[in-house]
C-alpha positions as a Markdown table, in Angstrom:
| # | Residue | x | y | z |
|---|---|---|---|---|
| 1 | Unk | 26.0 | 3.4 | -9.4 |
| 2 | Unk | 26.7 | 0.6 | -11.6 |
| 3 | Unk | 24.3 | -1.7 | -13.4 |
| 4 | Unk | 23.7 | -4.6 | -11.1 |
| 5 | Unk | 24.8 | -7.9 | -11.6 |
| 6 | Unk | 13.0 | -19.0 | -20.2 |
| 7 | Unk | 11.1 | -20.2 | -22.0 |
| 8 | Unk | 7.6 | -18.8 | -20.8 |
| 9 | Unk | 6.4 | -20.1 | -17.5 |
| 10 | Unk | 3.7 | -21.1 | -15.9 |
| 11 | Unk | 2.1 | -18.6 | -13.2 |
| 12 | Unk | 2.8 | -20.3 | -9.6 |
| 13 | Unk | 2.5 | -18.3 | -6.7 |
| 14 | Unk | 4.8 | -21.0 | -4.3 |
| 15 | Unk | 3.6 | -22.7 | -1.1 |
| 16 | Unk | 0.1 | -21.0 | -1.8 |
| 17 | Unk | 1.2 | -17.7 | -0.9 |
| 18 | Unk | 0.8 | -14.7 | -3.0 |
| 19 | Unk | 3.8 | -12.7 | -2.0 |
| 20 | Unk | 6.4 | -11.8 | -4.5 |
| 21 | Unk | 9.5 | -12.9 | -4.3 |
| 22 | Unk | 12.7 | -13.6 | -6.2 |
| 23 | Unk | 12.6 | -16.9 | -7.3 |
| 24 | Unk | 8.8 | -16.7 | -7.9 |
| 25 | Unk | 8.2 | -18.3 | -11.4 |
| 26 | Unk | 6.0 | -16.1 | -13.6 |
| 27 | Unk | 5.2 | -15.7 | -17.3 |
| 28 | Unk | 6.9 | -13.6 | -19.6 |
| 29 | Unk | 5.3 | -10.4 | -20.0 |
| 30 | Unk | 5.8 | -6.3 | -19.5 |
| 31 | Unk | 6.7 | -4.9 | -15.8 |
| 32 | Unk | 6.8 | -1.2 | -15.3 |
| 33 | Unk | 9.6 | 0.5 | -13.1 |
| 34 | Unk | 8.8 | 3.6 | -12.2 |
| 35 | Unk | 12.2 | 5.6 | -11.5 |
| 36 | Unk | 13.9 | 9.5 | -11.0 |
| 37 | Unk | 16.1 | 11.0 | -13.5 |
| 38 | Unk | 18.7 | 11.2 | -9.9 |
| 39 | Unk | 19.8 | 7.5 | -10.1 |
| 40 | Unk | 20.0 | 4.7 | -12.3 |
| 41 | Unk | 18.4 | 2.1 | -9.8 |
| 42 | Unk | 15.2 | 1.6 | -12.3 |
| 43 | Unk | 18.0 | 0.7 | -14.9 |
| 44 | Unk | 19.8 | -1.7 | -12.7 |
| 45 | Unk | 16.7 | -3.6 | -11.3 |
| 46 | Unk | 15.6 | -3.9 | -15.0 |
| 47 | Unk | 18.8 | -5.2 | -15.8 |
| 48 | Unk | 19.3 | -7.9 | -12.7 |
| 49 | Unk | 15.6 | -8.9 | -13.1 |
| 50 | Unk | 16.5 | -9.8 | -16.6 |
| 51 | Unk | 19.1 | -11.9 | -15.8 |
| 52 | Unk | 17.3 | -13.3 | -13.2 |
| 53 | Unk | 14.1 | -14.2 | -15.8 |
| 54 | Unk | 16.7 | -15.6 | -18.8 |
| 55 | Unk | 18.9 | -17.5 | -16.7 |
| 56 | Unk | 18.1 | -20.7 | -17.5 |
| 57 | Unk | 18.7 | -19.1 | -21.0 |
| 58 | Unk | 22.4 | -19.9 | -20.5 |
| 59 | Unk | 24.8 | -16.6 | -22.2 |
| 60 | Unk | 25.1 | -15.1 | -25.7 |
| 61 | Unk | 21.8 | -13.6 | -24.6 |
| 62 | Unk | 20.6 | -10.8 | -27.7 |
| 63 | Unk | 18.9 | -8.2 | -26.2 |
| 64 | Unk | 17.4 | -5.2 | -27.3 |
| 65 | Unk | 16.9 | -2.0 | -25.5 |
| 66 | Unk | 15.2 | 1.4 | -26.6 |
| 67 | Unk | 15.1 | 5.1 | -25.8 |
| 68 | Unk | 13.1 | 8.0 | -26.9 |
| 69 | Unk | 14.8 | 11.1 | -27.2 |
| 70 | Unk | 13.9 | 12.6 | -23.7 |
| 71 | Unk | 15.3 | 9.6 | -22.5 |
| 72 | Unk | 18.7 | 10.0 | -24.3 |
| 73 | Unk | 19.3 | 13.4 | -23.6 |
| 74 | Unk | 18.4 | 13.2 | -19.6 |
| 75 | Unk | 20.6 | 10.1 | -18.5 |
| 76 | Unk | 22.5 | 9.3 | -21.6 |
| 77 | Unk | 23.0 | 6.6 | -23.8 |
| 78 | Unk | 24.0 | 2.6 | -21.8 |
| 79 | Unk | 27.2 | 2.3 | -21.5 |
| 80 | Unk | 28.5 | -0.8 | -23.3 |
| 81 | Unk | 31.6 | -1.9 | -20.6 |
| 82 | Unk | 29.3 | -0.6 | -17.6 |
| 83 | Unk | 26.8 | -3.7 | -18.3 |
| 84 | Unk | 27.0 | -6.8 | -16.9 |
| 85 | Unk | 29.5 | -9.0 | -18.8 |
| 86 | Unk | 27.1 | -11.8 | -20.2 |
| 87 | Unk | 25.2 | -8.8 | -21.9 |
| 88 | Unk | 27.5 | -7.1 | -24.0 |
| 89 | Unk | 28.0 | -9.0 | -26.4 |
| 90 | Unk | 24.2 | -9.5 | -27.3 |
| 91 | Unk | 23.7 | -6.2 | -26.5 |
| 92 | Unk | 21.4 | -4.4 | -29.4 |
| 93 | Unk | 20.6 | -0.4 | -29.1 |
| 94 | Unk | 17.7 | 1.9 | -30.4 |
| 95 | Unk | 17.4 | 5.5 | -29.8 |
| 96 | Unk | 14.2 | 6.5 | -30.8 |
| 97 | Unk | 12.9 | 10.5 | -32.0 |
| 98 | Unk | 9.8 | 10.1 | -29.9 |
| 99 | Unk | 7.9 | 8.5 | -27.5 |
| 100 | Unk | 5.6 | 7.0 | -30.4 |
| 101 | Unk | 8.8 | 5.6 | -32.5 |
| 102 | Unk | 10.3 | 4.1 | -29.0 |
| 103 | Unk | 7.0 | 2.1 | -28.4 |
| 104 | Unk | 6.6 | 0.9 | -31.8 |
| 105 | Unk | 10.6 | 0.0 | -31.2 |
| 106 | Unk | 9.7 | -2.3 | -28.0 |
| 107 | Unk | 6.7 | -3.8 | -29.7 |
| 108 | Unk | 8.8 | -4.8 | -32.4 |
| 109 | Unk | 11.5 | -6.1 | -30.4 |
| 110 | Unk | 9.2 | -8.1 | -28.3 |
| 111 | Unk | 7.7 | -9.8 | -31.5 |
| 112 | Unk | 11.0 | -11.3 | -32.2 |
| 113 | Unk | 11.8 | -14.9 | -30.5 |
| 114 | Unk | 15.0 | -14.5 | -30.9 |
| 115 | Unk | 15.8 | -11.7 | -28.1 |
| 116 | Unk | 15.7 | -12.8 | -24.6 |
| 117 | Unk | 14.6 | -9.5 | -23.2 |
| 118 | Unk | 13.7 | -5.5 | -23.9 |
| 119 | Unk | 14.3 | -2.8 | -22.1 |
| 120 | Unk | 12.1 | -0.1 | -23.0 |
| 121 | Unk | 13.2 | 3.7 | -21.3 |
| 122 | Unk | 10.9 | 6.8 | -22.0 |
| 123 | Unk | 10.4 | 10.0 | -19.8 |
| 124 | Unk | 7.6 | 11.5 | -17.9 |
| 125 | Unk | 3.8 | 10.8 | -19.2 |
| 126 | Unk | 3.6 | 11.1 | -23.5 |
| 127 | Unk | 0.1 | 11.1 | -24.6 |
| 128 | Unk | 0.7 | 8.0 | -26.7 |
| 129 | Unk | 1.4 | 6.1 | -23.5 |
| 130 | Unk | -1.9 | 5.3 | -22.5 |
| 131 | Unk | -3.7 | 2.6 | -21.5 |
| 132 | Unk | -4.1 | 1.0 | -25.1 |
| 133 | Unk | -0.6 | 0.7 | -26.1 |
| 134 | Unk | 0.5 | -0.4 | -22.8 |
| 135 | Unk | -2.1 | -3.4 | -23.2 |
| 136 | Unk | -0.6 | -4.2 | -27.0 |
| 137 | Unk | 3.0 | -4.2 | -25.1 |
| 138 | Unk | 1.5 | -6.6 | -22.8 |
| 139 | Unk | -0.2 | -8.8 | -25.1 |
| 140 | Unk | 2.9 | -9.0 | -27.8 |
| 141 | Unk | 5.3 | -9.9 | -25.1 |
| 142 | Unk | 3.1 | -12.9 | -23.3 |
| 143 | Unk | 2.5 | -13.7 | -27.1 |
| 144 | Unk | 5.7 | -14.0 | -27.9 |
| 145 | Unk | 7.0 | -15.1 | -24.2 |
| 146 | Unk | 10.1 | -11.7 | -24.3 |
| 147 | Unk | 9.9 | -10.0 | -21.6 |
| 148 | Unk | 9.7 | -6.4 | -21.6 |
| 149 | Unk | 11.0 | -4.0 | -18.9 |
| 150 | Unk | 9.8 | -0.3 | -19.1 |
| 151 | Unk | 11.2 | 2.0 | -17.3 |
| 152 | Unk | 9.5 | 4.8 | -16.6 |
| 153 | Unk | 11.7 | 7.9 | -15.9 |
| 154 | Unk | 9.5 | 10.4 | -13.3 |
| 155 | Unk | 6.3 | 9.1 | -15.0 |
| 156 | Unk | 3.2 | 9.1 | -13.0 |
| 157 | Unk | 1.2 | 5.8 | -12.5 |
| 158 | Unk | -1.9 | 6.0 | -14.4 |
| 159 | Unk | -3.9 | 2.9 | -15.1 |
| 160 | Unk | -2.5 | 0.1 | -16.8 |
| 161 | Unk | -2.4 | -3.5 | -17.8 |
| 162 | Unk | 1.5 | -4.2 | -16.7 |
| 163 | Unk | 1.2 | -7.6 | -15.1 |
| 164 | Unk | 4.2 | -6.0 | -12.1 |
| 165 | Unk | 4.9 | -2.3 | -11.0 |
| 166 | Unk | 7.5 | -1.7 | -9.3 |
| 167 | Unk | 8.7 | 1.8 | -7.8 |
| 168 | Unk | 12.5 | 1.5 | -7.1 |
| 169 | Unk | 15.4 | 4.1 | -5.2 |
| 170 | Unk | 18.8 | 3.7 | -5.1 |
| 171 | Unk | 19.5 | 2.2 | -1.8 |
| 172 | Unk | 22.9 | 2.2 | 1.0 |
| 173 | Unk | 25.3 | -0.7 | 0.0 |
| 174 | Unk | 26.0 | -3.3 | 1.4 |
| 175 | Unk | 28.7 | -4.2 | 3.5 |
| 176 | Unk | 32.4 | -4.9 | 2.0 |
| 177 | Unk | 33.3 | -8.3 | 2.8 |
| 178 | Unk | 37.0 | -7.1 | 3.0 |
| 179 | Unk | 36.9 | -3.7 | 3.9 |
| 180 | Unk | 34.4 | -2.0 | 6.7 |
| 181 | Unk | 35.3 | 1.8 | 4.5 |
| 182 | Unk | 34.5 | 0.7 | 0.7 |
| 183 | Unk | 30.9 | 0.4 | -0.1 |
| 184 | Unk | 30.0 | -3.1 | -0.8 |
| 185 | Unk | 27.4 | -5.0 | -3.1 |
| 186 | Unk | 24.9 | -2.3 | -4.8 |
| 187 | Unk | 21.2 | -2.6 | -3.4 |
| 188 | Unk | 18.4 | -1.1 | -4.3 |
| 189 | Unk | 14.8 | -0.2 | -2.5 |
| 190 | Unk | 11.7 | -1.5 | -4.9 |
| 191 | Unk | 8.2 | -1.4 | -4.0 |
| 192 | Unk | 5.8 | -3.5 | -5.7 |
| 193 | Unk | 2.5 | -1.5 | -5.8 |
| 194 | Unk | 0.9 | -3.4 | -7.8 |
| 195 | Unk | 1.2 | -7.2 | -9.3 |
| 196 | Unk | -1.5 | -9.2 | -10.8 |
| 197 | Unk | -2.3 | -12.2 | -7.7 |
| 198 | Unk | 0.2 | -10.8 | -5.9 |
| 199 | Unk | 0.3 | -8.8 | -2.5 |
| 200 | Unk | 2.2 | -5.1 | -2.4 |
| 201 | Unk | 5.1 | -5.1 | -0.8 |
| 202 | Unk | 8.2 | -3.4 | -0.4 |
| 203 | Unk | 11.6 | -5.3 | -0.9 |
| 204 | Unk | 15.5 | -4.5 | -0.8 |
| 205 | Unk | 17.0 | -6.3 | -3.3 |
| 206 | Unk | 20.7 | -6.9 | -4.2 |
| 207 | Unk | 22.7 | -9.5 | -6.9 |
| 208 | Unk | 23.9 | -12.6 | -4.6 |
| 209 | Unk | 27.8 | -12.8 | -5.0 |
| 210 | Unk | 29.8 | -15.7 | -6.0 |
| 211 | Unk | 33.7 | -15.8 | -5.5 |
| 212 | Unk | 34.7 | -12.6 | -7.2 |
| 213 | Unk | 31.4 | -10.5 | -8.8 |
| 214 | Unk | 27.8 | -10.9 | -8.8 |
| 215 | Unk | 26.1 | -14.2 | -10.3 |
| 216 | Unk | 22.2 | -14.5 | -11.0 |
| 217 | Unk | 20.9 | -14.7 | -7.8 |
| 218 | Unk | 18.3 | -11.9 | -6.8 |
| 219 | Unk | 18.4 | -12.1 | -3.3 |
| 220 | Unk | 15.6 | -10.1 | -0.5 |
| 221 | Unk | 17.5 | -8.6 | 2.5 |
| 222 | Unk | 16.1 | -7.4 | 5.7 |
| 223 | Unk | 15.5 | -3.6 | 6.1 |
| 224 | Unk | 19.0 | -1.5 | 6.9 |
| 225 | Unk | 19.0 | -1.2 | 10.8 |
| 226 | Unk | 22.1 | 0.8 | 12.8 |
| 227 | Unk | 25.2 | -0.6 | 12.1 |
| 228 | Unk | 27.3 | -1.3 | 15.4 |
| 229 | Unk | 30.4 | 1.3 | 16.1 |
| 230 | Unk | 33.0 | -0.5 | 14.7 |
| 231 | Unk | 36.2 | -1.8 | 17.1 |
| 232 | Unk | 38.5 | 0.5 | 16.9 |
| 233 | Unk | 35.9 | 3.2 | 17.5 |
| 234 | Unk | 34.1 | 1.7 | 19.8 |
| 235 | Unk | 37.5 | 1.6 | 22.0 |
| 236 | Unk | 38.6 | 5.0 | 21.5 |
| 237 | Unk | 35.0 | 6.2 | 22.4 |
């Protein structure tokens, strides 16, 4: 599947409700995704919620993301052409011998104003990752207002002071706009189990499209239903 296509703000929870949604404004801080080693839909949603938060940013983002060694060896290393092209150029990356070095890694990136964004990656549950250095992640990116994605490959969810959670699957494409047989815009199925002030919810989320490729929109859309049989079937049937 490939990777889907600021200034710290105020929290505002729009219209007085307290559901999440895409173009809710919230402060820079540290959201976990949790995520299988099967797909790379943790990635992507890391990588379309950052573009989403440092938008406003404009491009020649500088970006940092890091990997322990579990990481590395059990879904490789990002591929540089694969990203989104406003990223690759900015694009800064860290693999890390352990779980301890990768955390020291994000806390360092996330201390430095000039990076929009960090994407931290680190398998299953490492001792070190406990509820204390989650809560210095936190508290050096709303410090420094960088945002810091962890993703969280087949970790379990153990308390924590991550101001989002998200759970996230691979999801069915969309539609082609051209052609009913090609798969169409990549979506993904998040759940948002936890988010401080906000209500749980479950989401599907794809990259709105402008003329050609995906732009910075994050857009909700409704729960897959059965398609209709298309024409030609539907005649011959």
């Amino acid at each position: 599947m490939d990777a889907l296509r600021a200034s710290e703000l105020p929290v505002a929870l729009g219209n007085g409700a307290d559901e999440w949604s895409p173009d809710l404004q919230l402060p820079h801080s540290m959201w976990e995704i949790f995520g299988s080693m099967d797909d790379v839909a943790g990635d992507a949603l890391a990588l379309a919620f950052a573009q989403k938060h440092c938008a406003a940013g404009g491009e020649g983002w500088r970006w940092l993301w890091v990997q322990d060694a579990r990481s590395t060896r059990s879904s490789g290393r990002p591929f540089l052409h694969g990203l989104p092209p406003p990223l690759r150029s900015g694009f800064i990356h860290v693999e890390a011998g352990s779980a301890a070095d990768a955390l020291w890694a994000m806390e360092e990136g996330v201390r430095c104003g000039e990076l929009s964004f960090v994407i931290g990656e680190i398998v299953g549950d490492p001792k070190v990752l406990d509820f204390t250095a989650i809560r210095r992640l936190v508290l050096a990116a709303e410090r420094n207002g960088v945002m810091l994605y962890l993703l969280r490959r087949e970790g379990f969810a153990n308390l924590s002071a991550a101001r989002l959670r998200w759970r996230v699957t691979a999801a069915p494409s969309a539609l082609h706009r051209w052609n009913s047989m090609a798969p169409g815009v990549p979506r993904v199925r998040a759940e948002l189990f936890r988010g401080r002030g906000l209500r749980p919810g479950q989401f599907w989320l794809e990259h709105g499209v402008g003329s050609h490729e995906p732009d910075h929109s994050l857009l909700v859309v409704p729960d897959l239903r059965d398609r209709p049989v298309e024409p030609d079937y539907r005649a011959t049937g």
